[in-house]
Structures are given as structure tokens and as C-alpha cells.
mmCIF file of C-alpha atoms and ligand atoms in Angstrom:
data_model
loop_
_atom_site.group_PDB
_atom_site.id
_atom_site.type_symbol
_atom_site.label_atom_id
_atom_site.label_comp_id
_atom_site.label_asym_id
_atom_site.label_seq_id
_atom_site.Cartn_x
_atom_site.Cartn_y
_atom_site.Cartn_z
ATOM 1 C CA MET A 3 -7.146 -25.790 5.511
ATOM 2 C CA LYS A 4 -7.945 -26.424 1.861
ATOM 3 C CA ALA A 5 -6.682 -23.931 -0.710
ATOM 4 C CA LEU A 6 -6.287 -23.676 -4.468
ATOM 5 C CA VAL A 7 -2.531 -23.437 -4.954
ATOM 6 C CA TYR A 8 -0.603 -22.609 -8.110
ATOM 7 C CA THR A 9 2.303 -25.066 -7.941
ATOM 8 C CA GLY A 10 3.885 -24.496 -11.369
ATOM 9 C CA PRO A 11 3.040 -23.735 -14.999
ATOM 10 C CA LYS A 12 -0.309 -25.357 -15.917
ATOM 11 C CA VAL A 13 -0.667 -26.938 -12.481
ATOM 12 C CA ALA A 14 -3.123 -25.742 -9.840
ATOM 13 C CA GLU A 15 -3.979 -28.104 -7.005
ATOM 14 C CA VAL A 16 -6.311 -28.163 -4.038
ATOM 15 C CA LEU A 17 -3.870 -28.736 -1.176
ATOM 16 C CA ASP A 18 -4.102 -29.013 2.595
ATOM 17 C CA MET A 19 -2.256 -25.923 3.747
ATOM 18 C CA PRO A 20 -1.298 -24.921 7.302
ATOM 19 C CA ALA A 21 -3.963 -22.850 9.071
ATOM 20 C CA PRO A 22 -3.329 -19.128 8.502
ATOM 21 C CA GLN A 23 -1.548 -17.342 11.356
ATOM 22 C CA PRO A 24 -2.995 -14.293 13.141
ATOM 23 C CA LYS A 25 -1.311 -11.012 12.290
ATOM 24 C CA GLU A 26 -1.504 -7.523 13.672
ATOM 25 C CA GLY A 27 -4.280 -5.370 12.222
ATOM 26 C CA ALA A 28 -5.895 -8.352 10.490
ATOM 27 C CA VAL A 29 -8.951 -10.449 11.282
ATOM 28 C CA LYS A 30 -9.800 -14.007 10.284
ATOM 29 C CA VAL A 31 -12.153 -14.188 7.302
ATOM 30 C CA LYS A 32 -14.063 -17.296 6.238
ATOM 31 C CA MET A 33 -14.023 -17.157 2.460
ATOM 32 C CA LYS A 34 -17.256 -17.699 0.552
ATOM 33 C CA TYR A 35 -16.704 -17.010 -3.155
ATOM 34 C CA CYS A 36 -13.630 -16.038 -5.090
ATOM 35 C CA GLY A 37 -13.721 -15.011 -8.764
ATOM 36 C CA ILE A 38 -11.202 -16.099 -11.389
ATOM 37 C CA CYS A 39 -9.571 -13.166 -13.216
ATOM 38 C CA GLY A 40 -7.646 -12.852 -16.481
ATOM 39 C CA SER A 41 -4.504 -12.325 -14.424
ATOM 40 C CA ASP A 42 -5.115 -15.687 -12.700
ATOM 41 C CA MET A 43 -5.198 -17.242 -16.167
ATOM 42 C CA GLY A 44 -1.759 -15.698 -16.822
ATOM 43 C CA ILE A 45 -0.420 -17.070 -13.534
ATOM 44 C CA TYR A 46 -1.793 -20.529 -14.320
ATOM 45 C CA VAL A 47 -0.113 -20.751 -17.724
ATOM 46 C CA GLY A 48 3.138 -19.514 -16.185
ATOM 47 C CA THR A 49 3.463 -16.198 -18.045
ATOM 48 C CA HIS A 50 2.738 -13.821 -15.150
ATOM 49 C CA PRO A 51 5.886 -11.740 -14.582
ATOM 50 C CA ARG A 52 5.684 -11.706 -10.772
ATOM 51 C CA ALA A 53 3.676 -14.647 -9.421
ATOM 52 C CA LYS A 54 5.863 -17.397 -7.937
ATOM 53 C CA ALA A 55 4.775 -20.926 -7.024
ATOM 54 C CA PRO A 56 3.632 -22.078 -4.547
ATOM 55 C CA LEU A 57 0.913 -19.429 -4.303
ATOM 56 C CA ILE A 58 -2.675 -19.443 -3.038
ATOM 57 C CA LEU A 59 -4.540 -17.708 -5.867
ATOM 58 C CA GLY A 60 -7.468 -15.294 -5.702
ATOM 59 C CA HIS A 61 -7.957 -11.529 -5.321
ATOM 60 C CA GLU A 62 -11.711 -11.268 -6.023
ATOM 61 C CA PHE A 63 -13.057 -12.673 -2.795
ATOM 62 C CA VAL A 64 -15.991 -12.181 -0.458
ATOM 63 C CA GLY A 65 -16.139 -13.717 2.985
ATOM 64 C CA THR A 66 -17.429 -13.417 6.529
ATOM 65 C CA VAL A 67 -15.459 -12.060 9.465
ATOM 66 C CA GLU A 68 -14.914 -14.812 12.051
ATOM 67 C CA GLU A 69 -13.866 -12.734 15.075
ATOM 68 C CA ASP A 70 -14.378 -9.233 16.415
ATOM 69 C CA GLY A 71 -11.646 -6.842 15.278
ATOM 70 C CA ALA A 72 -10.990 -3.135 15.797
ATOM 71 C CA LYS A 73 -13.336 -2.077 12.970
ATOM 72 C CA PHE A 74 -15.229 -5.202 11.942
ATOM 73 C CA LYS A 75 -17.443 -7.568 13.919
ATOM 74 C CA LYS A 76 -17.923 -11.312 13.715
ATOM 75 C CA GLY A 77 -20.490 -12.012 11.018
ATOM 76 C CA ASP A 78 -19.742 -8.950 8.856
ATOM 77 C CA ARG A 79 -19.615 -9.803 5.156
ATOM 78 C CA VAL A 80 -16.549 -8.217 3.594
ATOM 79 C CA VAL A 81 -14.592 -7.693 0.385
ATOM 80 C CA ALA A 82 -10.995 -6.413 0.301
ATOM 81 C CA TYR A 83 -9.051 -3.823 -1.647
ATOM 82 C CA PRO A 84 -6.263 -6.157 -2.775
ATOM 83 C CA LEU A 85 -3.512 -3.722 -3.779
ATOM 84 C CA ILE A 86 -0.127 -3.553 -2.051
ATOM 85 C CA SER A 87 1.787 -0.291 -2.634
ATOM 86 C CA CYS A 88 5.222 0.828 -1.398
ATOM 87 C CA ASP A 89 4.113 4.213 0.023
ATOM 88 C CA HIS A 90 7.214 6.147 -1.131
ATOM 89 C CA CYS A 91 7.669 6.027 -4.942
ATOM 90 C CA LEU A 92 6.526 9.022 -7.036
ATOM 91 C CA ALA A 93 3.114 7.442 -7.749
ATOM 92 C CA CYS A 94 2.530 6.714 -4.060
ATOM 93 C CA ARG A 95 3.763 10.152 -2.987
ATOM 94 C CA SER A 96 1.460 11.877 -5.426
ATOM 95 C CA GLY A 97 -1.751 10.087 -4.478
ATOM 96 C CA ASN A 98 -1.658 7.381 -7.162
ATOM 97 C CA ALA A 99 -0.685 4.373 -5.075
ATOM 98 C CA HIS A 100 -2.646 2.117 -7.469
ATOM 99 C CA VAL A 101 0.102 2.627 -10.080
ATOM 100 C CA CYS A 102 2.948 2.204 -7.579
ATOM 101 C CA ASN A 103 6.302 1.345 -9.188
ATOM 102 C CA THR A 104 6.297 -1.940 -7.301
ATOM 103 C CA LEU A 105 2.537 -2.529 -7.189
ATOM 104 C CA GLY A 106 1.582 -5.934 -5.841
ATOM 105 C CA LEU A 107 -1.722 -7.725 -5.310
ATOM 106 C CA ILE A 108 -3.066 -10.155 -2.753
ATOM 107 C CA GLY A 109 -3.368 -13.473 -4.622
ATOM 108 C CA ILE A 110 -0.524 -12.612 -7.030
ATOM 109 C CA ASP A 111 2.396 -11.388 -4.898
ATOM 110 C CA VAL A 112 1.205 -12.853 -1.586
ATOM 111 C CA ASP A 113 -1.256 -15.660 -0.817
ATOM 112 C CA GLY A 114 -4.837 -14.869 -1.812
ATOM 113 C CA GLY A 115 -8.430 -15.753 -1.062
ATOM 114 C CA LEU A 116 -9.011 -19.073 -2.830
ATOM 115 C CA CYS A 117 -8.992 -20.916 0.485
ATOM 116 C CA GLU A 118 -11.153 -21.663 3.505
ATOM 117 C CA TYR A 119 -9.755 -18.957 5.779
ATOM 118 C CA ALA A 120 -7.313 -16.056 5.609
ATOM 119 C CA TYR A 121 -6.247 -13.179 7.825
ATOM 120 C CA VAL A 122 -7.095 -9.941 6.024
ATOM 121 C CA ASP A 123 -5.983 -6.431 7.047
ATOM 122 C CA GLU A 124 -8.918 -4.507 8.436
ATOM 123 C CA ASP A 125 -7.592 -1.395 6.672
ATOM 124 C CA LEU A 126 -8.217 -3.084 3.313
ATOM 125 C CA MET A 127 -11.702 -4.404 4.044
ATOM 126 C CA PHE A 128 -15.101 -2.975 3.159
ATOM 127 C CA LYS A 129 -18.437 -4.187 4.477
ATOM 128 C CA VAL A 130 -20.703 -5.577 1.766
ATOM 129 C CA PRO A 131 -24.000 -3.629 1.774
ATOM 130 C CA ASP A 132 -27.172 -5.459 2.822
ATOM 131 C CA GLY A 133 -29.129 -6.594 -0.195
ATOM 132 C CA VAL A 134 -26.008 -7.509 -2.162
ATOM 133 C CA SER A 135 -25.776 -11.267 -2.598
ATOM 134 C CA ASP A 136 -22.513 -13.119 -1.985
ATOM 135 C CA LYS A 137 -22.274 -13.849 -5.719
ATOM 136 C CA ALA A 138 -22.745 -10.207 -6.708
ATOM 137 C CA ALA A 139 -20.232 -9.140 -4.026
ATOM 138 C CA ALA A 140 -17.575 -11.310 -5.674
ATOM 139 C CA VAL A 141 -17.910 -9.084 -8.759
ATOM 140 C CA ILE A 142 -17.204 -5.829 -6.832
ATOM 141 C CA GLU A 143 -13.447 -6.036 -7.553
ATOM 142 C CA PRO A 144 -13.816 -6.257 -11.355
ATOM 143 C CA LEU A 145 -16.519 -3.553 -11.132
ATOM 144 C CA ALA A 146 -13.894 -1.266 -9.564
ATOM 145 C CA VAL A 147 -11.659 -1.813 -12.619
ATOM 146 C CA ILE A 148 -14.475 -0.451 -14.787
ATOM 147 C CA VAL A 149 -15.218 2.477 -12.471
ATOM 148 C CA ARG A 150 -11.561 3.471 -12.898
ATOM 149 C CA SER A 151 -11.625 3.112 -16.689
ATOM 150 C CA ILE A 152 -14.834 5.130 -17.027
ATOM 151 C CA HIS A 153 -13.296 7.888 -14.910
ATOM 152 C CA GLN A 154 -10.154 7.798 -17.063
ATOM 153 C CA ALA A 155 -12.244 7.959 -20.267
ATOM 154 C CA LYS A 156 -14.306 10.929 -18.968
ATOM 155 C CA MET A 157 -17.468 9.329 -20.318
ATOM 156 C CA LYS A 158 -20.498 11.636 -20.676
ATOM 157 C CA ALA A 159 -24.221 10.900 -20.956
ATOM 158 C CA LEU A 160 -25.325 10.237 -24.562
ATOM 159 C CA ASP A 161 -21.837 9.264 -25.749
ATOM 160 C CA VAL A 162 -21.804 6.524 -28.390
ATOM 161 C CA CYS A 163 -19.515 3.869 -26.961
ATOM 162 C CA ALA A 164 -17.773 0.881 -28.502
ATOM 163 C CA VAL A 165 -16.440 -1.952 -26.347
ATOM 164 C CA ILE A 166 -13.985 -4.427 -27.849
ATOM 165 C CA GLY A 167 -14.262 -7.858 -26.224
ATOM 166 C CA ALA A 168 -17.174 -9.384 -24.281
ATOM 167 C CA GLY A 169 -15.191 -11.074 -21.514
ATOM 168 C CA PRO A 170 -16.083 -10.166 -17.906
ATOM 169 C CA ILE A 171 -14.343 -6.758 -18.096
ATOM 170 C CA GLY A 172 -15.917 -5.825 -21.461
ATOM 171 C CA MET A 173 -19.288 -7.075 -20.233
ATOM 172 C CA ILE A 174 -19.245 -5.002 -17.038
ATOM 173 C CA THR A 175 -17.911 -1.994 -18.974
ATOM 174 C CA GLY A 176 -20.864 -2.180 -21.381
ATOM 175 C CA MET A 177 -23.310 -2.734 -18.535
ATOM 176 C CA MET A 178 -22.044 0.351 -16.709
ATOM 177 C CA LEU A 179 -22.088 2.505 -19.871
ATOM 178 C CA VAL A 180 -25.734 1.539 -20.439
ATOM 179 C CA LYS A 181 -26.503 2.479 -16.804
ATOM 180 C CA MET A 182 -24.658 5.786 -17.190
ATOM 181 C CA GLY A 183 -26.795 6.887 -20.111
ATOM 182 C CA ALA A 184 -24.682 6.150 -23.164
ATOM 183 C CA ALA A 185 -26.669 6.802 -26.364
ATOM 184 C CA LYS A 186 -25.625 3.389 -27.677
ATOM 185 C CA VAL A 187 -23.177 0.742 -26.511
ATOM 186 C CA PHE A 188 -21.751 -1.569 -29.173
ATOM 187 C CA ILE A 189 -19.802 -4.613 -28.045
ATOM 188 C CA SER A 190 -17.766 -6.960 -30.205
ATOM 189 C CA ASP A 191 -16.709 -10.568 -29.771
ATOM 190 C CA VAL A 192 -16.556 -13.811 -31.734
ATOM 191 C CA ASP A 193 -18.640 -15.756 -29.239
ATOM 192 C CA ASP A 194 -22.429 -15.729 -29.715
ATOM 193 C CA LYS A 195 -23.106 -16.894 -26.134
ATOM 194 C CA LYS A 196 -21.191 -13.939 -24.721
ATOM 195 C CA LEU A 197 -22.884 -11.551 -27.135
ATOM 196 C CA ALA A 198 -26.329 -12.862 -26.182
ATOM 197 C CA ARG A 199 -25.528 -12.080 -22.530
ATOM 198 C CA ALA A 200 -24.403 -8.579 -23.568
ATOM 199 C CA ALA A 201 -27.678 -8.016 -25.458
ATOM 200 C CA GLU A 202 -29.622 -8.998 -22.314
ATOM 201 C CA LEU A 203 -27.730 -6.246 -20.470
ATOM 202 C CA GLY A 204 -28.730 -3.608 -23.058
ATOM 203 C CA MET A 205 -25.734 -3.616 -25.421
ATOM 204 C CA ILE A 206 -25.760 -3.934 -29.216
ATOM 205 C CA PRO A 207 -23.835 -7.117 -30.045
ATOM 206 C CA VAL A 208 -21.465 -7.297 -33.014
ATOM 207 C CA ASN A 209 -20.033 -10.670 -33.966
ATOM 208 C CA VAL A 210 -16.810 -9.789 -35.772
ATOM 209 C CA LYS A 211 -16.888 -13.137 -37.545
ATOM 210 C CA ASN A 212 -19.752 -11.681 -39.609
ATOM 211 C CA GLU A 213 -19.233 -7.895 -39.633
ATOM 212 C CA SER A 214 -16.640 -5.409 -38.423
ATOM 213 C CA LEU A 215 -17.212 -3.284 -35.331
ATOM 214 C CA GLU A 216 -15.935 -0.268 -37.273
ATOM 215 C CA SER A 217 -18.543 -0.612 -40.033
ATOM 216 C CA VAL A 218 -21.424 -1.159 -37.595
ATOM 217 C CA VAL A 219 -20.422 1.822 -35.425
ATOM 218 C CA LYS A 220 -19.904 4.060 -38.459
ATOM 219 C CA ALA A 221 -23.248 3.041 -39.965
ATOM 220 C CA ALA A 222 -24.892 4.212 -36.731
ATOM 221 C CA THR A 223 -22.983 7.527 -36.530
ATOM 222 C CA ASP A 224 -23.113 9.014 -40.049
ATOM 223 C CA GLY A 225 -19.711 7.534 -40.732
ATOM 224 C CA GLU A 226 -18.053 9.377 -37.814
ATOM 225 C CA GLY A 227 -17.219 6.625 -35.321
ATOM 226 C CA ALA A 228 -17.592 6.133 -31.576
ATOM 227 C CA ASP A 229 -17.157 8.963 -29.060
ATOM 228 C CA ILE A 230 -15.276 6.521 -26.835
ATOM 229 C CA THR A 231 -13.790 3.118 -27.575
ATOM 230 C CA PHE A 232 -12.974 0.847 -24.638
ATOM 231 C CA GLU A 233 -10.386 -1.764 -25.563
ATOM 232 C CA CYS A 234 -11.165 -4.770 -23.362
ATOM 233 C CA ALA A 235 -9.672 -7.645 -25.377
ATOM 234 C CA GLY A 236 -5.906 -7.271 -24.935
ATOM 235 C CA ALA A 237 -5.425 -8.636 -28.444
ATOM 236 C CA GLU A 238 -2.999 -7.430 -31.090
ATOM 237 C CA ILE A 239 -5.725 -6.946 -33.712
ATOM 238 C CA ALA A 240 -7.815 -4.836 -31.311
ATOM 239 C CA ALA A 241 -4.930 -2.423 -30.691
ATOM 240 C CA MET A 242 -4.686 -1.745 -34.427
ATOM 241 C CA GLN A 243 -8.458 -1.097 -34.772
ATOM 242 C CA VAL A 244 -9.072 1.404 -31.966
ATOM 243 C CA THR A 245 -8.227 4.530 -33.971
ATOM 244 C CA ASP A 246 -10.494 3.481 -36.878
ATOM 245 C CA ILE A 247 -13.497 2.756 -34.664
ATOM 246 C CA THR A 248 -13.181 6.090 -32.817
ATOM 247 C CA ARG A 249 -14.311 9.486 -34.187
ATOM 248 C CA VAL A 250 -12.300 12.667 -34.724
ATOM 249 C CA SER A 251 -11.407 14.121 -31.269
ATOM 250 C CA GLY A 252 -12.668 10.893 -29.713
ATOM 251 C CA MET A 253 -11.343 9.014 -26.701
ATOM 252 C CA ILE A 254 -9.684 5.606 -26.648
ATOM 253 C CA CYS A 255 -9.466 3.875 -23.281
ATOM 254 C CA MET A 256 -7.057 0.950 -22.958
ATOM 255 C CA THR A 257 -8.713 -1.089 -20.219
ATOM 256 C CA SER A 258 -7.295 -4.515 -20.950
ATOM 257 C CA VAL A 259 -3.807 -5.710 -20.127
ATOM 258 C CA HIS A 260 -1.609 -5.980 -23.223
ATOM 259 C CA LYS A 261 1.037 -8.486 -22.241
ATOM 260 C CA TYR A 262 3.310 -7.518 -25.169
ATOM 261 C CA PRO A 263 3.867 -4.234 -27.068
ATOM 262 C CA HIS A 264 1.247 -4.118 -29.833
ATOM 263 C CA ALA A 265 1.151 -1.911 -32.922
ATOM 264 C CA VAL A 266 -1.174 1.123 -32.845
ATOM 265 C CA ASN A 267 -2.085 3.331 -35.835
ATOM 266 C CA LEU A 268 -0.433 6.513 -34.572
ATOM 267 C CA GLN A 269 -1.218 8.286 -37.832
ATOM 268 C CA GLY A 270 -4.903 7.787 -37.062
ATOM 269 C CA LEU A 271 -4.415 9.139 -33.546
ATOM 270 C CA ASN A 272 -2.476 12.079 -34.983
ATOM 271 C CA PHE A 273 -4.780 13.032 -37.874
ATOM 272 C CA LYS A 274 -7.984 12.623 -35.888
ATOM 273 C CA GLU A 275 -6.572 14.327 -32.772
ATOM 274 C CA GLN A 276 -7.741 11.477 -30.620
ATOM 275 C CA THR A 277 -6.897 10.987 -26.954
ATOM 276 C CA MET A 278 -5.684 7.613 -25.758
ATOM 277 C CA VAL A 279 -5.669 6.912 -22.037
ATOM 278 C CA GLY A 280 -4.354 4.028 -19.974
ATOM 279 C CA THR A 281 -6.110 2.603 -16.936
ATOM 280 C CA ARG A 282 -4.837 0.176 -14.313
ATOM 281 C CA VAL A 283 -6.796 -1.360 -11.453
ATOM 282 C CA TYR A 284 -8.443 1.355 -9.261
ATOM 283 C CA THR A 285 -7.906 3.741 -6.405
ATOM 284 C CA LYS A 286 -9.114 2.817 -2.942
ATOM 285 C CA GLU A 287 -11.833 5.443 -3.296
ATOM 286 C CA GLU A 288 -13.030 3.895 -6.575
ATOM 287 C CA PHE A 289 -13.106 0.517 -4.845
ATOM 288 C CA ARG A 290 -15.243 2.046 -2.080
ATOM 289 C CA GLN A 291 -17.569 3.583 -4.667
ATOM 290 C CA SER A 292 -17.960 0.167 -6.291
ATOM 291 C CA VAL A 293 -18.839 -1.430 -2.962
ATOM 292 C CA GLU A 294 -21.505 1.193 -2.350
ATOM 293 C CA TYR A 295 -22.904 1.103 -5.900
ATOM 294 C CA SER A 296 -23.141 -2.701 -5.906
ATOM 295 C CA ALA A 297 -26.324 -2.393 -3.829
ATOM 296 C CA GLN A 298 -28.035 -0.644 -6.760
ATOM 297 C CA ILE A 299 -26.997 -3.170 -9.389
ATOM 298 C CA ASN A 300 -27.125 -6.458 -7.504
ATOM 299 C CA ASP A 301 -29.213 -8.214 -10.158
ATOM 300 C CA GLU A 302 -26.992 -7.120 -13.056
ATOM 301 C CA LEU A 303 -23.829 -8.133 -11.162
ATOM 302 C CA GLU A 304 -25.346 -11.572 -10.603
ATOM 303 C CA LYS A 305 -25.860 -11.864 -14.366
ATOM 304 C CA ILE A 306 -22.097 -11.396 -14.840
ATOM 305 C CA VAL A 307 -21.584 -14.643 -12.894
ATOM 306 C CA SER A 308 -21.993 -17.451 -15.416
ATOM 307 C CA HIS A 309 -20.645 -20.416 -13.440
ATOM 308 C CA VAL A 310 -19.939 -21.404 -9.830
ATOM 309 C CA VAL A 311 -17.640 -24.383 -9.272
ATOM 310 C CA SER A 312 -16.690 -26.288 -6.117
ATOM 311 C CA MET A 313 -13.187 -26.308 -4.644
ATOM 312 C CA LYS A 314 -12.810 -29.848 -6.007
ATOM 313 C CA GLU A 315 -13.524 -28.618 -9.543
ATOM 314 C CA ALA A 316 -11.361 -25.499 -9.115
ATOM 315 C CA PRO A 317 -8.120 -26.916 -10.604
ATOM 316 C CA GLY A 318 -9.996 -27.397 -13.895
ATOM 317 C CA VAL A 319 -11.419 -23.877 -13.947
ATOM 318 C CA PHE A 320 -8.615 -22.387 -16.070
ATOM 319 C CA ASP A 321 -9.103 -24.861 -18.922
ATOM 320 C CA MET A 322 -12.852 -24.354 -18.577
ATOM 321 C CA ILE A 323 -12.524 -20.571 -19.086
ATOM 322 C CA ALA A 324 -9.985 -20.955 -21.912
ATOM 323 C CA ASP A 325 -12.412 -23.190 -23.838
ATOM 324 C CA ALA A 326 -14.689 -20.695 -25.627
ATOM 325 C CA SER A 327 -17.371 -23.349 -26.186
ATOM 326 C CA ASN A 328 -18.203 -23.135 -22.455
ATOM 327 C CA GLY A 329 -19.440 -19.545 -22.873
ATOM 328 C CA THR A 330 -18.120 -18.447 -19.493
ATOM 329 C CA CYS A 331 -18.305 -14.908 -18.205
ATOM 330 C CA LYS A 332 -17.272 -14.530 -14.553
ATOM 331 C CA VAL A 333 -16.553 -17.894 -12.920
ATOM 332 C CA LEU A 334 -16.581 -18.131 -9.110
ATOM 333 C CA VAL A 335 -15.165 -20.822 -6.866
ATOM 334 C CA ASP A 336 -17.246 -21.729 -3.794
ATOM 335 C CA CYS A 337 -14.472 -21.862 -1.209
ATOM 336 C CA GLN A 338 -16.629 -23.796 1.297
ATOM 337 C CA ASP A 339 -17.838 -26.510 -1.121
ATOM 338 C CA PHE A 340 -15.384 -29.418 -1.288
HETATM 339 ZN ZN1 ZN I 429 -8.713 -9.216 -11.265
HETATM 340 ZN ZN1 ZN I 430 4.896 3.072 -4.572
#
């Protein structure tokens, strides 16, 4: 079986791997598409704190069940909740297994879905609704990240929202805020191709090479600032700007992964009595909600997918995403195209 395997820092190879072995409670799934995530980029460059080579990458997959199981039937299209929790730490005991002390993910801590076939626990799988394309279904996992962050940020209709960073997570965040009735959604980036895609999805693009997000948001709000700022860039400079962009009593939602401690203007947070909230992956219920909602936003989810590459091209996908001139948003690998 062919699989995309991380074999060491800056090396990912398509290798012939042994056929996956049946396991209790799991059914064989023929993978169709698997998305590449920011965390996969971290694994590829060798900075991910947990991932160990050799590892089959991929946690954003959609596939078809190959055999009848206890809950699923041959031919069912499925996605999987990829989190692995311990079941007994404080987070797990108190209903927050998604922030388990030893949280793991399929495709990071154990082999993932960037392969022809895998056995997937039926307990983790959800049936993809009819009318959702395979491509759109591959975006359900990142959509769940945004559902979580919007819940954490307690977003309300007619809020003025600012999104920092127009990568896949920032893009889906903005798209969802537009759908949820935000008064305005500003999104910042340095890449005009990404910003053009954001404008198509109803956001107001701000290229921070030419103007600051803070000044544009304040010009639109009588100098007050955004009701909610979603930090989706993970960059040092973004961390320092969130308090300035956000209004008095406003909300700051840290959606992106900051891989190092970054400075924050705590005086701003203090004087403006702002609330800052963290958000990490999603609960199983939020994943289920994302599966169900995907049927209503199939066309928009497809627009998040900018590129589909074959398995043969997959080892080059990390350099492709890192090169801003390619204007990628969500890149999928076609696991059945060699
Ligand atoms: Zn991901
Ligand atoms: Zn736990």
C-alpha cells in the first residue's frame, strides 16, 4: 500500500507500506482525499514536539468504508474525529477530552490517512451527508476548529470582527463569521491572492503591506476597534497587535498555534478590560456539528480547496505551501491518484 511517510526532518516520501491490519472496533477505509494542515508543516520541518519518524501523515481525511462494520456499511463515505485522549486526566474527567493532558492525534501520534487504506475506529467516524462533495468533506476537520473558536469567542450577530491571517484557518473563520451575521469581517494578510479569495467569500481584505488592520478597523468603528479579534496567524507581530485592534471590553480569540511564547500587550488588555480566550481543536460534538453543517456550505467549503495534488506530487506539497507565490489555501492530496 502506498502512503506518504514522514521519514525525517524535511523528508517526506511515498513508500510501499505493509497493508494495514484489521483491529477490533475498526473498519477498513479506502482513503480519497486528505488535507495538509499547518501542524503537518511543523512535522515536515522537524519542529513538531511529538511526531516521530517514520509516520504516515494526515488527519484531515475523507474515505469510503470497504466492509460492513457494526455501525457503518460498505460504501459509506466517512470522515473521522482524529483526537486520542487518555480518559482519566482532569480535562478528560471534566468533559474536556479535547484538551487532554496527553492529547494525541491520528496522523501525528499514530499513523494517519495519507495512504490508500487504513483501519479506522467506528466510534470516531461520521457519515458524510449526501450532497457534500469529497473535496468539501476533506475540509470538515478544519471547519470544526473554527466552530470551536467561534464558540469560545461567544460571537454574536452584528459583531464587527477582525481576522488576522488569511491561511485556511483564517479563511474559514472569516467565511463562518460572514455566514453567522457579523456586521463586518476584516481579514489581514500580505498575500493578494489569499485576500482576493477572502473578498470572494464576503470579507473585507486588508493587505498589511499597505495599511494596518488596526487603522482600517478603527476607521470603520468610530475609532473603537473590533468587537472580536481572531488571531489566526501564529506570528509574533500578531500577538502584539491583538489588544490594539480590539475595542474596550472586546474579545480576543487565540485560534492559531503559537509555537513559542510571544509578547502580548497586557497593559492594553488590562486598561481596556478585554477578554482573551484560548481555543484548541474541538469537542466531538463540535466535530459532529461541522459534519452536519457541511451540507449547507458545500460550495463555500469547496472554495477553500485551492489545489489537489496526486500522491506522486505529495512529497513536494510542503514546499509548495511554504512558497507564498503559489497562493495556496487548503491543499488536498488525492490518495488514489499515483
Ligand atoms: Zn489540522
Ligand atoms: Zn486526558
